[in-house]
Amino acid sequence: MNFQEAIRSAERYVQQLQGNDYSGHGWDHIWRVRNLAIKIAEVEGGDKFIVEMAALLHDVGDPKLHHGDESKLIQLPMDFCRKIELDVTLTARILGVIQEVSFKGAKVRDENTTIESKIVQDADRLDAIGAIGIARCFYFGGHHGRELYNPDVLPQTHASYDSYRKSRGTTINHFHEKLLLLKDRMHTYTARVLAEERHLFVQKYLSQFDREWYLKD
Ligand code: ADP
Ligand code: NI
C-alpha cells in the first residue's frame, strides 16, 4: 500500500468510526484538523505523511469516545496501522504524535518531542477556538448534559490530567479552563498567527454573553 492509499484508507476508517459523532469529535473535526495540519506543515516543515496520518487518526481512540478507556488512545490507531500493513517505524512515529496531542489541563505542561506532534497539536487546538471552537464547546456541553453557565460554579485551574478529565463544570467555564489558554500554547509561528483572530473572536463572544446574561448596556 502506498502513502496515498494509506491516507485514503485512514479517511474511510475514521469516517466510519466518527461519522455519527455529535459531541465535537465527528469526521468534520478530523477533516478540518487534517487540512489545518497540512497548511501548517507546508510552512513549518515536518514529515507530511506522518502529519496527515496522525491528524486523521488522532481522535479514533480518544478515551471520551470509549467510556474513559485510556488504553484505546494508542490501541485503536495501532490496530489500524497493523491492518493496512504500514511500516512499523512509520507507525511508531504516528502513534508518538497521537500520544502527545491532547490538552490535559491548564497547569499540565505540553510534552511535544517532534515537529509533527507540535503541528498536529496546534491544528487540533485551532479547531477548539474561534467560531467553530465555540460551536464544538456547546455541542460537547449539550451532549454531556452540562449547564451553559452558572455564576456559582467557578472555573478551575487543573493541575493534573486526572482532575481535568473528571471536571464536570459549565460550558462557559471550559472557555476559561481551556479555550482562552490555547493561543499562548501554540508551538508554531503559523498557528500563532491563525490563533490570534480566533482568540479575539472568543473574547468578543464571552463579553457579549456576559452583556446578555446580566442585561448590561
Ligand atoms: P480535541 O478534540 O481538540 O482534542 P477535546 O477532546 O478535549 O479536544 O474536546 C473536544 C471538543 O469539546 C473541544 O472543542 C473542546 O473544547 C470541547 N470540550 C472538551 N471538554 C469540554 C467541556 N468540559 N465543556 C465543554 N466543551 C468541552
Ligand atoms: Ni481533536
PDB file of C-alpha atoms and ligand atoms in Angstrom:
ATOM      1  CA  MET A   1       0.000   0.000   0.000  1.00  0.00           C
ATOM      2  CA  ASN A   2       1.488   3.383  -0.985  1.00  0.00           C
ATOM      3  CA  PHE A   3       1.189   6.589   1.067  1.00  0.00           C
ATOM      4  CA  GLN A   4      -1.808   7.858  -0.900  1.00  0.00           C
ATOM      5  CA  GLU A   5      -3.684   4.594  -0.397  1.00  0.00           C
ATOM      6  CA  ALA A   6      -2.853   4.564   3.336  1.00  0.00           C
ATOM      7  CA  ILE A   7      -4.325   8.054   3.675  1.00  0.00           C
ATOM      8  CA  ARG A   8      -7.494   7.134   1.744  1.00  0.00           C
ATOM      9  CA  SER A   9      -7.855   4.060   3.904  1.00  0.00           C
ATOM     10  CA  ALA A  10      -7.431   6.121   7.114  1.00  0.00           C
ATOM     11  CA  GLU A  11     -10.081   8.577   5.863  1.00  0.00           C
ATOM     12  CA  ARG A  12     -12.550   5.730   5.302  1.00  0.00           C
ATOM     13  CA  TYR A  13     -11.775   4.190   8.705  1.00  0.00           C
ATOM     14  CA  VAL A  14     -12.283   7.483  10.562  1.00  0.00           C
ATOM     15  CA  GLN A  15     -15.444   8.365   8.617  1.00  0.00           C
ATOM     16  CA  GLN A  16     -16.889   5.015   9.537  1.00  0.00           C
ATOM     17  CA  LEU A  17     -15.891   5.336  13.201  1.00  0.00           C
ATOM     18  CA  GLN A  18     -16.643   9.024  13.819  1.00  0.00           C
ATOM     19  CA  GLY A  19     -19.142   9.834  11.070  1.00  0.00           C
ATOM     20  CA  ASN A  20     -22.048   9.779  13.518  1.00  0.00           C
ATOM     21  CA  ASP A  21     -20.430  11.634  16.398  1.00  0.00           C
ATOM     22  CA  TYR A  22     -22.326  14.686  17.622  1.00  0.00           C
ATOM     23  CA  SER A  23     -20.141  15.578  20.602  1.00  0.00           C
ATOM     24  CA  GLY A  24     -17.500  17.645  18.795  1.00  0.00           C
ATOM     25  CA  HIS A  25     -15.330  14.740  17.609  1.00  0.00           C
ATOM     26  CA  GLY A  26     -17.061  13.989  14.314  1.00  0.00           C
ATOM     27  CA  TRP A  27     -15.460  13.477  10.917  1.00  0.00           C
ATOM     28  CA  ASP A  28     -15.878  17.219  10.264  1.00  0.00           C
ATOM     29  CA  HIS A  29     -13.436  17.957  13.153  1.00  0.00           C
ATOM     30  CA  ILE A  30     -10.929  15.465  11.762  1.00  0.00           C
ATOM     31  CA  TRP A  31     -11.306  16.872   8.239  1.00  0.00           C
ATOM     32  CA  ARG A  32     -10.581  20.423   9.484  1.00  0.00           C
ATOM     33  CA  VAL A  33      -7.655  19.357  11.687  1.00  0.00           C
ATOM     34  CA  ARG A  34      -6.100  17.450   8.785  1.00  0.00           C
ATOM     35  CA  ASN A  35      -6.445  20.489   6.485  1.00  0.00           C
ATOM     36  CA  LEU A  36      -5.033  22.852   9.110  1.00  0.00           C
ATOM     37  CA  ALA A  37      -2.155  20.489   9.910  1.00  0.00           C
ATOM     38  CA  ILE A  38      -1.187  20.228   6.233  1.00  0.00           C
ATOM     39  CA  LYS A  39      -1.364  24.012   5.876  1.00  0.00           C
ATOM     40  CA  ILE A  40       0.919  24.463   8.900  1.00  0.00           C
ATOM     41  CA  ALA A  41       3.327  21.724   7.759  1.00  0.00           C
ATOM     42  CA  GLU A  42       3.695  23.373   4.344  1.00  0.00           C
ATOM     43  CA  VAL A  43       5.269  26.371   6.085  1.00  0.00           C
ATOM     44  CA  GLU A  44       6.864  24.838   9.165  1.00  0.00           C
ATOM     45  CA  GLY A  45       8.246  21.591   7.733  1.00  0.00           C
ATOM     46  CA  GLY A  46       7.798  18.156   9.255  1.00  0.00           C
ATOM     47  CA  ASP A  47       7.012  14.888   7.510  1.00  0.00           C
ATOM     48  CA  LYS A  48       3.740  15.455   5.628  1.00  0.00           C
ATOM     49  CA  PHE A  49       2.703  11.803   5.660  1.00  0.00           C
ATOM     50  CA  ILE A  50       3.180  11.493   9.435  1.00  0.00           C
ATOM     51  CA  VAL A  51       1.355  14.784   9.989  1.00  0.00           C
ATOM     52  CA  GLU A  52      -1.603  13.791   7.798  1.00  0.00           C
ATOM     53  CA  MET A  53      -1.946  10.260   9.168  1.00  0.00           C
ATOM     54  CA  ALA A  54      -1.655  11.428  12.792  1.00  0.00           C
ATOM     55  CA  ALA A  55      -4.182  14.222  12.203  1.00  0.00           C
ATOM     56  CA  LEU A  56      -6.621  11.719  10.676  1.00  0.00           C
ATOM     57  CA  LEU A  57      -6.180   9.164  13.458  1.00  0.00           C
ATOM     58  CA  HIS A  58      -5.676  11.479  16.464  1.00  0.00           C
ATOM     59  CA  ASP A  59      -9.162  11.046  17.947  1.00  0.00           C
ATOM     60  CA  VAL A  60     -10.153   7.476  16.970  1.00  0.00           C
ATOM     61  CA  GLY A  61      -9.039   6.189  20.364  1.00  0.00           C
ATOM     62  CA  ASP A  62      -9.965   9.300  22.396  1.00  0.00           C
ATOM     63  CA  PRO A  63     -10.974   7.912  25.807  1.00  0.00           C
ATOM     64  CA  LYS A  64     -14.006  10.256  25.789  1.00  0.00           C
ATOM     65  CA  LEU A  65     -15.398   8.219  22.898  1.00  0.00           C
ATOM     66  CA  HIS A  66     -14.650   4.909  24.642  1.00  0.00           C
ATOM     67  CA  HIS A  67     -16.196   5.275  28.120  1.00  0.00           C
ATOM     68  CA  GLY A  68     -12.962   6.717  29.509  1.00  0.00           C
ATOM     69  CA  ASP A  69     -10.828   3.735  28.475  1.00  0.00           C
ATOM     70  CA  GLU A  70      -7.314   5.272  28.192  1.00  0.00           C
ATOM     71  CA  SER A  71      -5.869   2.149  26.585  1.00  0.00           C
ATOM     72  CA  LYS A  72      -7.815   2.822  23.370  1.00  0.00           C
ATOM     73  CA  LEU A  73      -5.860   6.003  22.576  1.00  0.00           C
ATOM     74  CA  ILE A  74      -2.946   4.057  21.082  1.00  0.00           C
ATOM     75  CA  GLN A  75      -4.548   0.628  20.664  1.00  0.00           C
ATOM     76  CA  LEU A  76      -7.064   1.632  18.004  1.00  0.00           C
ATOM     77  CA  PRO A  77      -4.736   3.571  15.680  1.00  0.00           C
ATOM     78  CA  MET A  78      -2.108   0.843  16.143  1.00  0.00           C
ATOM     79  CA  ASP A  79      -4.597  -1.875  15.150  1.00  0.00           C
ATOM     80  CA  PHE A  80      -5.487   0.158  12.078  1.00  0.00           C
ATOM     81  CA  CYS A  81      -1.830   0.648  11.032  1.00  0.00           C
ATOM     82  CA  ARG A  82      -1.215  -3.062  11.500  1.00  0.00           C
ATOM     83  CA  LYS A  83      -4.267  -3.919   9.416  1.00  0.00           C
ATOM     84  CA  ILE A  84      -3.080  -1.849   6.459  1.00  0.00           C
ATOM     85  CA  GLU A  85       0.444  -3.271   6.988  1.00  0.00           C
ATOM     86  CA  LEU A  86       2.037   0.116   7.436  1.00  0.00           C
ATOM     87  CA  ASP A  87       5.799   0.114   8.047  1.00  0.00           C
ATOM     88  CA  VAL A  88       6.436  -0.287  11.785  1.00  0.00           C
ATOM     89  CA  THR A  89       8.781   2.739  12.038  1.00  0.00           C
ATOM     90  CA  LEU A  90       6.180   4.993  10.425  1.00  0.00           C
ATOM     91  CA  THR A  91       3.505   3.509  12.681  1.00  0.00           C
ATOM     92  CA  ALA A  92       5.574   4.289  15.784  1.00  0.00           C
ATOM     93  CA  ARG A  93       6.070   7.881  14.634  1.00  0.00           C
ATOM     94  CA  ILE A  94       2.323   8.340  14.042  1.00  0.00           C
ATOM     95  CA  LEU A  95       1.468   6.843  17.437  1.00  0.00           C
ATOM     96  CA  GLY A  96       4.086   9.102  19.055  1.00  0.00           C
ATOM     97  CA  VAL A  97       2.230  12.145  17.749  1.00  0.00           C
ATOM     98  CA  ILE A  98      -1.171  10.839  18.885  1.00  0.00           C
ATOM     99  CA  GLN A  99       0.207  10.132  22.362  1.00  0.00           C
ATOM    100  CA  GLU A 100       1.238  13.770  22.777  1.00  0.00           C
ATOM    101  CA  VAL A 101      -1.660  15.609  21.160  1.00  0.00           C
ATOM    102  CA  SER A 102      -4.354  16.128  23.769  1.00  0.00           C
ATOM    103  CA  PHE A 103      -4.852  19.006  26.202  1.00  0.00           C
ATOM    104  CA  LYS A 104      -4.517  17.775  29.782  1.00  0.00           C
ATOM    105  CA  GLY A 105      -5.213  20.809  31.962  1.00  0.00           C
ATOM    106  CA  ALA A 106      -4.264  24.463  32.454  1.00  0.00           C
ATOM    107  CA  LYS A 107      -1.212  23.677  34.579  1.00  0.00           C
ATOM    108  CA  VAL A 108      -0.133  20.492  32.804  1.00  0.00           C
ATOM    109  CA  ARG A 109       2.853  21.148  30.531  1.00  0.00           C
ATOM    110  CA  ASP A 110       2.766  20.029  26.905  1.00  0.00           C
ATOM    111  CA  GLU A 111       5.432  17.439  26.081  1.00  0.00           C
ATOM    112  CA  ASN A 112       5.957  17.568  22.332  1.00  0.00           C
ATOM    113  CA  THR A 113       9.055  15.717  21.192  1.00  0.00           C
ATOM    114  CA  THR A 114       8.701  16.167  17.413  1.00  0.00           C
ATOM    115  CA  ILE A 115       7.754  18.891  14.951  1.00  0.00           C
ATOM    116  CA  GLU A 116       4.921  16.653  13.684  1.00  0.00           C
ATOM    117  CA  SER A 117       3.489  16.452  17.203  1.00  0.00           C
ATOM    118  CA  LYS A 118       3.650  20.243  17.574  1.00  0.00           C
ATOM    119  CA  ILE A 119       1.914  20.746  14.230  1.00  0.00           C
ATOM    120  CA  VAL A 120      -0.945  18.309  14.860  1.00  0.00           C
ATOM    121  CA  GLN A 121      -1.477  19.683  18.366  1.00  0.00           C
ATOM    122  CA  ASP A 122      -1.561  23.244  17.018  1.00  0.00           C
ATOM    123  CA  ALA A 123      -4.104  22.217  14.357  1.00  0.00           C
ATOM    124  CA  ASP A 124      -6.279  20.390  16.906  1.00  0.00           C
ATOM    125  CA  ARG A 125      -6.202  23.450  19.165  1.00  0.00           C
ATOM    126  CA  LEU A 126      -7.033  25.885  16.378  1.00  0.00           C
ATOM    127  CA  ASP A 127     -10.228  23.882  15.839  1.00  0.00           C
ATOM    128  CA  ALA A 128     -11.045  24.335  19.542  1.00  0.00           C
ATOM    129  CA  ILE A 129     -11.098  28.159  19.261  1.00  0.00           C
ATOM    130  CA  GLY A 130     -12.801  30.708  17.002  1.00  0.00           C
ATOM    131  CA  ALA A 131     -16.381  30.343  15.759  1.00  0.00           C
ATOM    132  CA  ILE A 132     -16.013  26.595  15.256  1.00  0.00           C
ATOM    133  CA  GLY A 133     -14.362  26.069  18.631  1.00  0.00           C
ATOM    134  CA  ILE A 134     -17.292  27.822  20.315  1.00  0.00           C
ATOM    135  CA  ALA A 135     -19.779  25.648  18.405  1.00  0.00           C
ATOM    136  CA  ARG A 136     -17.891  22.478  19.381  1.00  0.00           C
ATOM    137  CA  CYS A 137     -17.869  23.521  23.007  1.00  0.00           C
ATOM    138  CA  PHE A 138     -21.660  23.824  23.187  1.00  0.00           C
ATOM    139  CA  TYR A 139     -22.025  20.651  21.164  1.00  0.00           C
ATOM    140  CA  PHE A 140     -19.929  18.869  23.806  1.00  0.00           C
ATOM    141  CA  GLY A 141     -21.749  20.552  26.697  1.00  0.00           C
ATOM    142  CA  GLY A 142     -25.180  19.580  25.333  1.00  0.00           C
ATOM    143  CA  HIS A 143     -24.092  16.039  24.585  1.00  0.00           C
ATOM    144  CA  HIS A 144     -22.747  15.596  28.122  1.00  0.00           C
ATOM    145  CA  GLY A 145     -25.625  17.379  29.872  1.00  0.00           C
ATOM    146  CA  ARG A 146     -23.591  20.317  31.165  1.00  0.00           C
ATOM    147  CA  GLU A 147     -25.016  23.644  32.310  1.00  0.00           C
ATOM    148  CA  LEU A 148     -24.476  26.546  29.936  1.00  0.00           C
ATOM    149  CA  TYR A 149     -23.351  28.897  32.680  1.00  0.00           C
ATOM    150  CA  ASN A 150     -23.679  29.139  36.429  1.00  0.00           C
ATOM    151  CA  PRO A 151     -22.061  32.065  38.268  1.00  0.00           C
ATOM    152  CA  ASP A 152     -21.858  29.950  41.438  1.00  0.00           C
ATOM    153  CA  VAL A 153     -19.613  27.375  39.779  1.00  0.00           C
ATOM    154  CA  LEU A 154     -16.174  28.931  39.324  1.00  0.00           C
ATOM    155  CA  PRO A 155     -13.639  27.909  36.674  1.00  0.00           C
ATOM    156  CA  GLN A 156     -10.815  25.665  37.919  1.00  0.00           C
ATOM    157  CA  THR A 157      -7.108  25.697  37.167  1.00  0.00           C
ATOM    158  CA  HIS A 158      -6.448  21.999  36.651  1.00  0.00           C
ATOM    159  CA  ALA A 159      -3.017  20.903  37.837  1.00  0.00           C
ATOM    160  CA  SER A 160      -3.365  17.299  36.716  1.00  0.00           C
ATOM    161  CA  TYR A 161      -4.864  15.402  33.815  1.00  0.00           C
ATOM    162  CA  ASP A 162      -6.931  13.437  36.293  1.00  0.00           C
ATOM    163  CA  SER A 163      -8.660  16.500  37.729  1.00  0.00           C
ATOM    164  CA  TYR A 164      -9.155  17.966  34.219  1.00  0.00           C
ATOM    165  CA  ARG A 165     -10.608  14.689  32.955  1.00  0.00           C
ATOM    166  CA  LYS A 166     -13.043  14.406  35.857  1.00  0.00           C
ATOM    167  CA  SER A 167     -14.207  18.017  35.691  1.00  0.00           C
ATOM    168  CA  ARG A 168     -17.968  18.456  35.209  1.00  0.00           C
ATOM    169  CA  GLY A 169     -18.109  22.258  35.169  1.00  0.00           C
ATOM    170  CA  THR A 170     -20.212  24.516  32.991  1.00  0.00           C
ATOM    171  CA  THR A 171     -19.566  25.059  29.319  1.00  0.00           C
ATOM    172  CA  ILE A 172     -18.639  28.714  29.844  1.00  0.00           C
ATOM    173  CA  ASN A 173     -16.128  27.594  32.487  1.00  0.00           C
ATOM    174  CA  HIS A 174     -14.482  25.437  29.845  1.00  0.00           C
ATOM    175  CA  PHE A 175     -13.690  28.623  27.907  1.00  0.00           C
ATOM    176  CA  HIS A 176     -11.592  29.782  30.882  1.00  0.00           C
ATOM    177  CA  GLU A 177     -10.188  26.357  31.666  1.00  0.00           C
ATOM    178  CA  LYS A 178      -9.017  25.666  28.115  1.00  0.00           C
ATOM    179  CA  LEU A 179     -10.086  27.799  25.138  1.00  0.00           C
ATOM    180  CA  LEU A 180      -8.631  31.126  26.293  1.00  0.00           C
ATOM    181  CA  LEU A 181      -5.309  29.459  27.176  1.00  0.00           C
ATOM    182  CA  LEU A 182      -4.688  27.903  23.782  1.00  0.00           C
ATOM    183  CA  LYS A 183      -3.390  30.981  21.918  1.00  0.00           C
ATOM    184  CA  ASP A 184      -0.307  31.160  24.142  1.00  0.00           C
ATOM    185  CA  ARG A 185       0.288  27.425  23.942  1.00  0.00           C
ATOM    186  CA  MET A 186       0.689  27.228  20.155  1.00  0.00           C
ATOM    187  CA  HIS A 187       4.090  25.881  19.106  1.00  0.00           C
ATOM    188  CA  THR A 188       4.464  27.121  15.544  1.00  0.00           C
ATOM    189  CA  TYR A 189       4.531  30.681  14.256  1.00  0.00           C
ATOM    190  CA  THR A 190       1.946  29.815  11.569  1.00  0.00           C
ATOM    191  CA  ALA A 191      -0.524  28.565  14.185  1.00  0.00           C
ATOM    192  CA  ARG A 192       0.142  31.539  16.454  1.00  0.00           C
ATOM    193  CA  VAL A 193      -0.846  33.868  13.621  1.00  0.00           C
ATOM    194  CA  LEU A 194      -4.018  31.867  12.876  1.00  0.00           C
ATOM    195  CA  ALA A 195      -4.864  31.706  16.591  1.00  0.00           C
ATOM    196  CA  GLU A 196      -4.823  35.464  17.025  1.00  0.00           C
ATOM    197  CA  GLU A 197      -8.102  36.194  15.176  1.00  0.00           C
ATOM    198  CA  ARG A 198      -9.844  33.135  16.619  1.00  0.00           C
ATOM    199  CA  HIS A 199      -8.836  34.112  20.149  1.00  0.00           C
ATOM    200  CA  LEU A 200     -10.162  37.668  19.729  1.00  0.00           C
ATOM    201  CA  PHE A 201     -13.437  36.232  18.470  1.00  0.00           C
ATOM    202  CA  VAL A 202     -13.779  34.014  21.570  1.00  0.00           C
ATOM    203  CA  GLN A 203     -13.099  37.006  23.831  1.00  0.00           C
ATOM    204  CA  LYS A 204     -15.705  39.072  21.983  1.00  0.00           C
ATOM    205  CA  TYR A 205     -18.213  36.221  22.240  1.00  0.00           C
ATOM    206  CA  LEU A 206     -17.683  35.947  26.009  1.00  0.00           C
ATOM    207  CA  SER A 207     -18.147  39.651  26.567  1.00  0.00           C
ATOM    208  CA  GLN A 208     -21.378  39.607  24.534  1.00  0.00           C
ATOM    209  CA  PHE A 209     -22.557  36.540  26.523  1.00  0.00           C
ATOM    210  CA  ASP A 210     -21.914  38.469  29.731  1.00  0.00           C
ATOM    211  CA  ARG A 211     -23.781  41.551  28.461  1.00  0.00           C
ATOM    212  CA  GLU A 212     -26.818  39.475  27.573  1.00  0.00           C
ATOM    213  CA  TRP A 213     -26.783  37.358  30.759  1.00  0.00           C
ATOM    214  CA  TYR A 214     -26.543  40.356  33.113  1.00  0.00           C
ATOM    215  CA  LEU A 215     -28.535  42.752  30.879  1.00  0.00           C
ATOM    216  CA  LYS A 216     -25.619  45.169  30.670  1.00  0.00           C
ATOM    217  CA  ASP A 217     -25.884  48.114  28.269  1.00  0.00           C
TER     218      ASP A 217
HETATM  219  P1  ADP B   1      -9.738  17.894  20.939  1.00  0.00           P
HETATM  220  O1  ADP B   1     -10.601  17.100  20.037  1.00  0.00           O
HETATM  221  O2  ADP B   1      -9.443  19.249  20.385  1.00  0.00           O
HETATM  222  O3  ADP B   1      -8.568  17.126  21.448  1.00  0.00           O
HETATM  223  P2  ADP B   1     -11.188  17.526  23.338  1.00  0.00           P
HETATM  224  O4  ADP B   1     -11.222  16.102  23.009  1.00  0.00           O
HETATM  225  O5  ADP B   1     -10.598  17.925  24.662  1.00  0.00           O
HETATM  226  O6  ADP B   1     -10.491  18.346  22.228  1.00  0.00           O
HETATM  227  O7  ADP B   1     -12.643  18.110  23.245  1.00  0.00           O
HETATM  228  C1  ADP B   1     -13.411  18.144  22.062  1.00  0.00           C
HETATM  229  C2  ADP B   1     -14.194  19.426  21.965  1.00  0.00           C
HETATM  230  O8  ADP B   1     -15.073  19.540  23.055  1.00  0.00           O
HETATM  231  C3  ADP B   1     -13.289  20.657  22.013  1.00  0.00           C
HETATM  232  O9  ADP B   1     -13.746  21.668  21.173  1.00  0.00           O
HETATM  233  C4  ADP B   1     -13.324  21.043  23.460  1.00  0.00           C
HETATM  234  O10 ADP B   1     -13.066  22.392  23.711  1.00  0.00           O
HETATM  235  C5  ADP B   1     -14.725  20.647  23.849  1.00  0.00           C
HETATM  236  N1  ADP B   1     -14.751  20.255  25.250  1.00  0.00           N
HETATM  237  C6  ADP B   1     -13.950  19.395  25.902  1.00  0.00           C
HETATM  238  N2  ADP B   1     -14.256  19.344  27.224  1.00  0.00           N
HETATM  239  C7  ADP B   1     -15.292  20.198  27.370  1.00  0.00           C
HETATM  240  C8  ADP B   1     -16.060  20.614  28.487  1.00  0.00           C
HETATM  241  N3  ADP B   1     -15.837  20.145  29.720  1.00  0.00           N
HETATM  242  N4  ADP B   1     -17.049  21.506  28.278  1.00  0.00           N
HETATM  243  C9  ADP B   1     -17.296  21.999  27.054  1.00  0.00           C
HETATM  244  N5  ADP B   1     -16.594  21.652  25.964  1.00  0.00           N
HETATM  245  C10 ADP B   1     -15.602  20.764  26.112  1.00  0.00           C
HETATM  246 NI    NI B   2      -9.237  16.512  18.144  1.00  0.00          NI
END
